[in-house]
Structure formats: structure tokens, C-alpha cells
PDB file of C-alpha atoms in Angstrom:
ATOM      1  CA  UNK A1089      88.744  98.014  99.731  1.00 76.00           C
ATOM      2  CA  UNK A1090      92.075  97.817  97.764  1.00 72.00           C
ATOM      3  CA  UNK A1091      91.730  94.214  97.673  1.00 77.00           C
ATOM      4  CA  UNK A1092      88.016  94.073  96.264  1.00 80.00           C
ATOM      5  CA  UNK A1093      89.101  96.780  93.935  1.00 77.00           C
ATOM      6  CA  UNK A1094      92.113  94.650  92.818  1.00 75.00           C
ATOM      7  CA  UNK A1095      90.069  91.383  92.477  1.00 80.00           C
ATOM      8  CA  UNK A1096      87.329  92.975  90.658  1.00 80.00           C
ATOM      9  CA  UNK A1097      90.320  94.689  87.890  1.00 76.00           C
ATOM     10  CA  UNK A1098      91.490  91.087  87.465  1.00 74.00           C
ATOM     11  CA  UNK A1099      88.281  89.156  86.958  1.00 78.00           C
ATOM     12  CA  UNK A1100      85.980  91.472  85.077  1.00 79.00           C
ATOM     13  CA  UNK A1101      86.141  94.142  82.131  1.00 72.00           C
ATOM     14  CA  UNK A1102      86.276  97.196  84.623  1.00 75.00           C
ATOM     15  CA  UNK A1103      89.629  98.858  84.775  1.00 76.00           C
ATOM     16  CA  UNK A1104      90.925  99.325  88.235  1.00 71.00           C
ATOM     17  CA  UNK A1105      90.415 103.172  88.703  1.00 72.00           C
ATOM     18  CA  UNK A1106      86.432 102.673  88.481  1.00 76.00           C
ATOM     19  CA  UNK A1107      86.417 100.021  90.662  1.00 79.00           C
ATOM     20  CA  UNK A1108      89.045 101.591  93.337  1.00 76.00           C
ATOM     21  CA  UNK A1109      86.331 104.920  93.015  1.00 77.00           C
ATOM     22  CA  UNK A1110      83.043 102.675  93.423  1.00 82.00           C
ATOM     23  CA  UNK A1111      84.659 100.837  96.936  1.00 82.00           C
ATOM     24  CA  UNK A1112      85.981 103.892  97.825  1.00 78.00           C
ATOM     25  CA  UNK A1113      82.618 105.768  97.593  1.00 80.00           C
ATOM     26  CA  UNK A1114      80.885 102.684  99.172  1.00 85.00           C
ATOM     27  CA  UNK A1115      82.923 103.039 102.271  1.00 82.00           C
ATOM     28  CA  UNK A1116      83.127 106.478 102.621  1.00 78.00           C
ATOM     29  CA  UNK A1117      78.847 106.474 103.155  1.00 81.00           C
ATOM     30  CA  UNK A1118      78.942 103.236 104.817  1.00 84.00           C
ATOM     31  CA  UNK A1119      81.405 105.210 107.270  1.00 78.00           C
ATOM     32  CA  UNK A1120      79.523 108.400 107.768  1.00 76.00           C
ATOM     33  CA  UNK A1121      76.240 106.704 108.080  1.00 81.00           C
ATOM     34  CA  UNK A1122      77.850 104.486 111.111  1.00 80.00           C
ATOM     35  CA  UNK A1123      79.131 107.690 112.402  1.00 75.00           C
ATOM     36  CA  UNK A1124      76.014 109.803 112.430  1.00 75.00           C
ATOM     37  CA  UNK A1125      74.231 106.682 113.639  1.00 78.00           C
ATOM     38  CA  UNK A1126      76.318 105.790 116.565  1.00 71.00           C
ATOM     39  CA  UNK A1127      76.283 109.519 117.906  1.00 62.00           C
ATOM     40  CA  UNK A1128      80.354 110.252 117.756  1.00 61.00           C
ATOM     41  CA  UNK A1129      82.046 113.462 119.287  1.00 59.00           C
ATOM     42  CA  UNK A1130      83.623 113.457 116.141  1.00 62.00           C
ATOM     43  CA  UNK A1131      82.823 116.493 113.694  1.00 66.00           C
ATOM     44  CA  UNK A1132      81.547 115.537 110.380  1.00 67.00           C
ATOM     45  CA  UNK A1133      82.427 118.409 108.500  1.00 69.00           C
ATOM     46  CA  UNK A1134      86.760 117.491 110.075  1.00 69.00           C
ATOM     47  CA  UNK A1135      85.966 114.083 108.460  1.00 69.00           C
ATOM     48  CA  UNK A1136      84.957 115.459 104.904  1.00 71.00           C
ATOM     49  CA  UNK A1137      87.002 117.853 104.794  1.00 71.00           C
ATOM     50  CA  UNK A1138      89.815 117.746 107.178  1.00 73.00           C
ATOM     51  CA  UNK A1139      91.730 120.182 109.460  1.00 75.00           C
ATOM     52  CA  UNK A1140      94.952 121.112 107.514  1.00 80.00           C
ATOM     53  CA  UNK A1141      95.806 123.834 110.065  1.00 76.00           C
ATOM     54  CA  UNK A1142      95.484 121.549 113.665  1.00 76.00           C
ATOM     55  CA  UNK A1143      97.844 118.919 112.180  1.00 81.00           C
ATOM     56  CA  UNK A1144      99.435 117.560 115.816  1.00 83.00           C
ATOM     57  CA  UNK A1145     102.506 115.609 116.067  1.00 88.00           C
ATOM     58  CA  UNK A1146     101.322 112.214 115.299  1.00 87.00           C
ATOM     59  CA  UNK A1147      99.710 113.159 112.675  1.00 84.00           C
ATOM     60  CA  UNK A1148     102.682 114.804 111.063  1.00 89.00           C
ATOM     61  CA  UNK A1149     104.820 111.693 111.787  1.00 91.00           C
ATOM     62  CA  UNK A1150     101.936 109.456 110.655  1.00 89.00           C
ATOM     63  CA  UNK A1151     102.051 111.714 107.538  1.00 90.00           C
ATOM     64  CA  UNK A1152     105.679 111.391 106.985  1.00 92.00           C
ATOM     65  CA  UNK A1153     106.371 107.719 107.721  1.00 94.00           C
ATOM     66  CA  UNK A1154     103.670 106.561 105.406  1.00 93.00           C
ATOM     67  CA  UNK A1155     105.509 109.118 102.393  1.00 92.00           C
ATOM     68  CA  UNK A1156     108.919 107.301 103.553  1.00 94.00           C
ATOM     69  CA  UNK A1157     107.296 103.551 103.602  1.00 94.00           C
ATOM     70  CA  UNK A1158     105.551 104.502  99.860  1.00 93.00           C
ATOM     71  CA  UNK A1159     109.116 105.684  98.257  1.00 93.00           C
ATOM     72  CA  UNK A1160     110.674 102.679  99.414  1.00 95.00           C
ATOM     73  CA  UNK A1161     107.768 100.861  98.733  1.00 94.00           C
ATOM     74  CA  UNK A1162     107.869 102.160  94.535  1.00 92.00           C
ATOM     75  CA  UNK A1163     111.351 102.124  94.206  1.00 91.00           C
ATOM     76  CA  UNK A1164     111.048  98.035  94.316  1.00 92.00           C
ATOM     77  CA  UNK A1165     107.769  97.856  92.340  1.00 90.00           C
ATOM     78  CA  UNK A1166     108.745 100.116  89.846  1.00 91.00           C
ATOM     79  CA  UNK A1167     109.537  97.917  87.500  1.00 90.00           C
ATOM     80  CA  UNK A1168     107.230  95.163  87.534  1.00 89.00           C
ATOM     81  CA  UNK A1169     104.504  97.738  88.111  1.00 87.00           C
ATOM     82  CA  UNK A1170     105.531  99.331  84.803  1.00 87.00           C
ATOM     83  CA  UNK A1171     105.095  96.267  83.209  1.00 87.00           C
ATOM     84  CA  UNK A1172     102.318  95.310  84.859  1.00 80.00           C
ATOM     85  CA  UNK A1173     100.549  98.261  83.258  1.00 77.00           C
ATOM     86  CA  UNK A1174     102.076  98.263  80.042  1.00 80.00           C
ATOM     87  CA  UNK A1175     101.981  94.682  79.092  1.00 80.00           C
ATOM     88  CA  UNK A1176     100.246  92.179  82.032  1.00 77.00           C
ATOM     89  CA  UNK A1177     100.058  89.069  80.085  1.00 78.00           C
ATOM     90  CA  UNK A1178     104.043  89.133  79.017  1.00 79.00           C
ATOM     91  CA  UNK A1179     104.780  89.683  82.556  1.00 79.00           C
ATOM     92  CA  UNK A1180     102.484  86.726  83.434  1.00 78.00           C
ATOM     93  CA  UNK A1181     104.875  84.780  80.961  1.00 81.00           C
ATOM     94  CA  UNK A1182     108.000  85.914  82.742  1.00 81.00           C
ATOM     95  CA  UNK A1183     107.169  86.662  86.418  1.00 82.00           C
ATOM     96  CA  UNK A1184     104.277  86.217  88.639  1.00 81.00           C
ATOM     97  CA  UNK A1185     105.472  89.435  90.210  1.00 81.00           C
ATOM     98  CA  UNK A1186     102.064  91.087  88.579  1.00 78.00           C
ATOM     99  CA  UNK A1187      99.627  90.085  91.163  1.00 79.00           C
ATOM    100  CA  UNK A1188     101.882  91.202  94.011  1.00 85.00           C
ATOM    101  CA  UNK A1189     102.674  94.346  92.782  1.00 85.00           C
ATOM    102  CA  UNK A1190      99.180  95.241  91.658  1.00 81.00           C
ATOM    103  CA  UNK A1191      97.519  94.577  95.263  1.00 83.00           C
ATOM    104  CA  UNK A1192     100.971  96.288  96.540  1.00 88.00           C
ATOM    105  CA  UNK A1193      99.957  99.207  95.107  1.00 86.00           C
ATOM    106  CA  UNK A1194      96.356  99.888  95.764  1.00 82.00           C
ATOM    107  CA  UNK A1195      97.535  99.298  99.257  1.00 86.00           C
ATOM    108  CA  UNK A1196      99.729 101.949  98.625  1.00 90.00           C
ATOM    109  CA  UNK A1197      97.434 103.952  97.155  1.00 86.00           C
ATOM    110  CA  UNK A1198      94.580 103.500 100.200  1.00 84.00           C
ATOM    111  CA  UNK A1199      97.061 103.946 103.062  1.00 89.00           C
ATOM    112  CA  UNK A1200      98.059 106.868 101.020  1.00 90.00           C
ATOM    113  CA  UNK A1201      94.381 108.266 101.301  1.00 84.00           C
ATOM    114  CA  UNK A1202      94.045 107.281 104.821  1.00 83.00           C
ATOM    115  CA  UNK A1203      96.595 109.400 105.187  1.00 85.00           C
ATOM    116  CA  UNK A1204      95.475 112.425 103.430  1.00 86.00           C
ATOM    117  CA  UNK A1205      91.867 111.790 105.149  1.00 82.00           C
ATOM    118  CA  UNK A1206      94.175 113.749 108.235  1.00 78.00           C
ATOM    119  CA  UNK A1207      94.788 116.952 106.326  1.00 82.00           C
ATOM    120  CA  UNK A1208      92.154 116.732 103.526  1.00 85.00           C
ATOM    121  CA  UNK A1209      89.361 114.336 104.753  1.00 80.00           C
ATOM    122  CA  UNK A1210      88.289 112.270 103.318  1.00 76.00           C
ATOM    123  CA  UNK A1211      86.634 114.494  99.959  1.00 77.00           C
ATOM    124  CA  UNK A1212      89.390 116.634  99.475  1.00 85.00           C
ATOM    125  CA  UNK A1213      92.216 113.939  99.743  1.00 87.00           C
ATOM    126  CA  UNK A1214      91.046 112.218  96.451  1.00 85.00           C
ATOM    127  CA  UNK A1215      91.193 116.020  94.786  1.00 86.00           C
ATOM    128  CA  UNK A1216      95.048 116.702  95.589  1.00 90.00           C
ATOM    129  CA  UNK A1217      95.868 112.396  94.673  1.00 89.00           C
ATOM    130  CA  UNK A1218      94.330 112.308  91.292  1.00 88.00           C
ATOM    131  CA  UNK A1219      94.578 116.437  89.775  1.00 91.00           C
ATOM    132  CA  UNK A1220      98.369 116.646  90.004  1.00 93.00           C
ATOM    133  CA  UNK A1221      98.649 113.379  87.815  1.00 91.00           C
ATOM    134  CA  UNK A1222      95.677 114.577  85.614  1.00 90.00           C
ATOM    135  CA  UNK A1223      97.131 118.199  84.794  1.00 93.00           C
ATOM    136  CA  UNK A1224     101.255 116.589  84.080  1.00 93.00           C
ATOM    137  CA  UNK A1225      99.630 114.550  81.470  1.00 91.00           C
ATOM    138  CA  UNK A1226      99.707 117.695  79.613  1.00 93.00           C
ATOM    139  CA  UNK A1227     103.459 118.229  80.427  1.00 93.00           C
ATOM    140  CA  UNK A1228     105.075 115.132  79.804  1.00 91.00           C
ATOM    141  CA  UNK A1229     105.261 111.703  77.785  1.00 85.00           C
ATOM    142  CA  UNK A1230     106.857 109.451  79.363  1.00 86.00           C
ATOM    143  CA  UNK A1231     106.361 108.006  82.664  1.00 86.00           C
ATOM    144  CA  UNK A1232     109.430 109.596  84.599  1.00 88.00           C
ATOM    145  CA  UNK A1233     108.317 112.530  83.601  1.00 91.00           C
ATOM    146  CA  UNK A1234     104.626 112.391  84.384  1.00 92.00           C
ATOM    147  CA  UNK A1235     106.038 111.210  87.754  1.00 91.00           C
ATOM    148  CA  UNK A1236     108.106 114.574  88.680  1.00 93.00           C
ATOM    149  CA  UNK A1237     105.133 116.882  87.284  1.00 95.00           C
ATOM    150  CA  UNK A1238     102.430 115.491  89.011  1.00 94.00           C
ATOM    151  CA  UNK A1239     104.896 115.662  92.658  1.00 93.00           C
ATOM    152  CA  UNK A1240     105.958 119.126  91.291  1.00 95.00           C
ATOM    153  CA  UNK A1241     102.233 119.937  90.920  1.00 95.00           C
ATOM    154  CA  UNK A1242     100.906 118.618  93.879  1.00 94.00           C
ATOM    155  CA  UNK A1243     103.603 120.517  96.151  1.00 94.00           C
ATOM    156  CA  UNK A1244     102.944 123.573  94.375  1.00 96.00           C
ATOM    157  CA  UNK A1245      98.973 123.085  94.869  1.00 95.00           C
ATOM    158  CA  UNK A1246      99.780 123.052  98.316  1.00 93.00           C
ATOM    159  CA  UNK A1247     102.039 126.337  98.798  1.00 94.00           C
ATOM    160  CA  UNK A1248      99.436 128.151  96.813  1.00 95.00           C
ATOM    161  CA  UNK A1249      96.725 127.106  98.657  1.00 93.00           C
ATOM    162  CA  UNK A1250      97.856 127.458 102.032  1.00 92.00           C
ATOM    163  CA  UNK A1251      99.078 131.014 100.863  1.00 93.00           C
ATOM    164  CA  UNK A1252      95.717 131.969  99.817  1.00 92.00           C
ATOM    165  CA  UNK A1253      94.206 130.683 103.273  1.00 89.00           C
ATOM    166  CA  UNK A1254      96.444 132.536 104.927  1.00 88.00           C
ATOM    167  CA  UNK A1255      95.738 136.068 102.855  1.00 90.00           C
ATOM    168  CA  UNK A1256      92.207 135.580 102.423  1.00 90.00           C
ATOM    169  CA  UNK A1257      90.701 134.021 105.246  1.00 87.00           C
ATOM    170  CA  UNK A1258      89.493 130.536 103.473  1.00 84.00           C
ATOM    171  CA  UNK A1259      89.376 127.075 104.452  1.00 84.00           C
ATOM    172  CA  UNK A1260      92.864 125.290 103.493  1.00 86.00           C
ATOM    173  CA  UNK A1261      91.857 121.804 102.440  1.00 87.00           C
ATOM    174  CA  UNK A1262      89.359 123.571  99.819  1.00 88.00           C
ATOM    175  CA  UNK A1263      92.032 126.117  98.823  1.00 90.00           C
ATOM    176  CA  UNK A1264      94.955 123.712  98.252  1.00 92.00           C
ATOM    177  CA  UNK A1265      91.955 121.264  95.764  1.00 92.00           C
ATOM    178  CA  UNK A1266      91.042 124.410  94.117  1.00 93.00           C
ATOM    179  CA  UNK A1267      94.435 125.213  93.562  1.00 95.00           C
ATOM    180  CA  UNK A1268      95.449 121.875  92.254  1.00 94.00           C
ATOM    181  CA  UNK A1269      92.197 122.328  89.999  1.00 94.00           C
ATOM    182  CA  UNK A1270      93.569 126.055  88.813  1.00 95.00           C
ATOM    183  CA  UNK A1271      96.748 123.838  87.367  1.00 95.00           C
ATOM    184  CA  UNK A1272      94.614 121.527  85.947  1.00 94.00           C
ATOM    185  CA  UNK A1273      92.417 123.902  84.027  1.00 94.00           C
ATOM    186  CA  UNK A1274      95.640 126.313  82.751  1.00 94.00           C
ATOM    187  CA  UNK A1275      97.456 122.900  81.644  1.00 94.00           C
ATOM    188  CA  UNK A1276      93.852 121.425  79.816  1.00 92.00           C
ATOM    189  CA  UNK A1277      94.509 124.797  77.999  1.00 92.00           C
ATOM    190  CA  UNK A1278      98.401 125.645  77.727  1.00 91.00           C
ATOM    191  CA  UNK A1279      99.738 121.993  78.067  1.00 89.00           C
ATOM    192  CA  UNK A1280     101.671 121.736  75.106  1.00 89.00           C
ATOM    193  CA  UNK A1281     101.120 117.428  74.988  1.00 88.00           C
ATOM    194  CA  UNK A1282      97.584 117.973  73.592  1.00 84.00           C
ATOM    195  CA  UNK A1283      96.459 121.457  74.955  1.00 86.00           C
ATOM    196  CA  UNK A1284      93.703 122.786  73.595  1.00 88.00           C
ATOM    197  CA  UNK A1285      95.911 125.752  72.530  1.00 84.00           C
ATOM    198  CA  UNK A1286      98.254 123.838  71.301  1.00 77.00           C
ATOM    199  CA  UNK A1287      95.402 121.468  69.140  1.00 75.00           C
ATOM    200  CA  UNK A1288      94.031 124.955  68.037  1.00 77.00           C
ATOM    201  CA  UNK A1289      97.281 126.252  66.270  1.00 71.00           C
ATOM    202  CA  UNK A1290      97.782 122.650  64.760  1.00 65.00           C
ATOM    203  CA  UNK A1291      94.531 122.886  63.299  1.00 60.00           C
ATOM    204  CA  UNK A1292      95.095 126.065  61.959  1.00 60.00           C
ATOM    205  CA  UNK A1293      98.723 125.007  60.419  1.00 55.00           C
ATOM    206  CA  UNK A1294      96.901 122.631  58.469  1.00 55.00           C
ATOM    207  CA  UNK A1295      94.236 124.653  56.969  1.00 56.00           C
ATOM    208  CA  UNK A1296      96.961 127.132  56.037  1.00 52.00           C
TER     209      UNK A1296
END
């Protein structure tokens, strides 16, 4: 999948996130529909939307070795990932370290879901990847910033949620999404990098 995605981003006009989200979708019904076909012990409804709670060991060492591997793993593609997203045809001029580090990381970014798929499933994994980054846009320019947000956001998504499971009685892997989606929706309004608040008492200044 991250391979297809990446070839597709590099030979046609779609950008990268639409393509990762069409393979991604592709596989996920391709993979249900062999599941439900073949008969398997396995619950659906774990592999949707995960069992957050009945984590065992290897899955919390699965967990953490593929969060070690992916901070290694950014702290030598940082830069020519940077670039690669910024400017691709100057690093073309300079490097060929674009291609490699744009595979690199949708590999990063799929092991990253196959990982969530343990605690999430596989629904609810994409939810707590992409809100975090969505909602720091609001917080912070540059990319450093956006960076320590979006973790900041995502670990916090996580304490609430699980606190509200425990209090209330809900599912976690639903709680922790909807809790990730609660940020979202106070920093779409309150994010003071192009809040609607904030747009609403520019607007204003100017009319006054």
C-alpha cells in the first residue's frame, strides 16, 4: 500500500494523502471481506475498532518498538523529508535522497497504523494519526512546532479518553477519537493561527 500510494504521488497530479486514503480504504474492505468470507474466530467489531483495554504483552512491546524504530527512523529523514516537502525538484538537483525518504516514510506511516490497528483497529487508528496534526495547525507555524502540538495533542486525547471510559462506562478506542475530535473542534474555534474567533475579531478590527 505505501508503495502504490508513493508511486501514484510521483507519477500523477494526486497528492500523496488522497492516494495513501484511497489504498488504505481499498485494503481495509478487501481485508474484511476475506475475513467474513473465510469464516475467522476473529471478531469483526476488535478489528474495526480495537481492544484498547486487553492490550497483552506483545502487543505493548510491538507498540513500543515500532514508536522507538519511527524516532530513530525521523531523526535521519528529517531533513531531506523537509525538503522533500517544501521544495522536491531542488532536492532532486542536490540529492536523490527524495525518493528514499518519501517511500521511508509512508512505510513509516503504515507500520505506524498497523500498529494502532492493535489498540484502535483499524477505523479508529486513522482518527488519533491524522486529528492531533489537524487541530496543532491552529497552534503553531512552523514545523517544530506543529510537531510537539500534534504529540502533545495526541497524548492528551488519550488520557482524556481513557478517563472518560473509565468514569462513564464507554468504549475506549471511540472515547480517546472523540476526544482527539473535542481538541480539534475547540482549536477550529480558539486556535489563534486562523481560528474562527480569532478571524472574527480581525474582521471586526477592520470594519472599526
Amino acid at each position: 500500500m505505501a508503495l502504490l500510494a508513493g508511486f501514484v504521488t510521483r507519477s500523477t497530479v494526486l497528492r500523496e494523502d488522497a492516494s495513501l486514503a484511497a489504498f488504505y480504504l481499498i485494503s481495509l474492505a478487501a481485508g474484511v471481506l476475506l475475513v467474513s468470507l473465510r469464516g475467522s474466530q476473529i471478531d469483526l467489531l476488535h478489528i474495526l475498532f480495537g481492544t484498547v483495554l486487553a492490550l497483552d504483552d506483545p502487543a505493548l512491546w510491538l507498540l513500543g518498538g515500532i514508536s522507538t524504530l519511527t524516532l530513530f527512523a525521523l531523526a535521519l529523514l528529517y531533513r531531506p523529508l523537509v525538503m522533500e516537502c517544501v521544495d522536491p525538484l531542488f532536492l532532486r538537483t542536490v540529492s536523490r535522497a527524495g525518493g528514499p525518504a518519501h517511500y521511508a516514510f509512508l512505510g513509516l506511516v503504515v507500520v505506524n497504523l498497523v500498529a494502532g490497528f492493535q489498540a484502535l483497529g483499524t477505523l479508529l487508528a486513522v482518527g488519533l494519526m491524522l486529528l492531533p496534526a489537524i487541530a496543532a495547525r491552529f497552534w503553531a507555524r512552523g514545523l517544530g512546532g506543529l510537531i510537539g502540538v500534534s504529540m502533545l495533542m495526541g497524548a492528551l486525547s488519550s488520557v482524556i479518553g481513557l478517563a472518560l471510559s473509565y468514569r462513564f462506562d464507554l468504549p475506549s478506542g471511540p472515547a480517546i477519537v472523540l476526544a482527539a475530535g473535542a481538541l480539534y473542534a475547540v482549536s477550529l474555534v480558539a486556535g489563534p493561527r486562523g481560528g474562527l474567533a480569532w478571524r472574527l475579531v480581525r474582521a471586526r478590527h477592520l470594519e472599526a
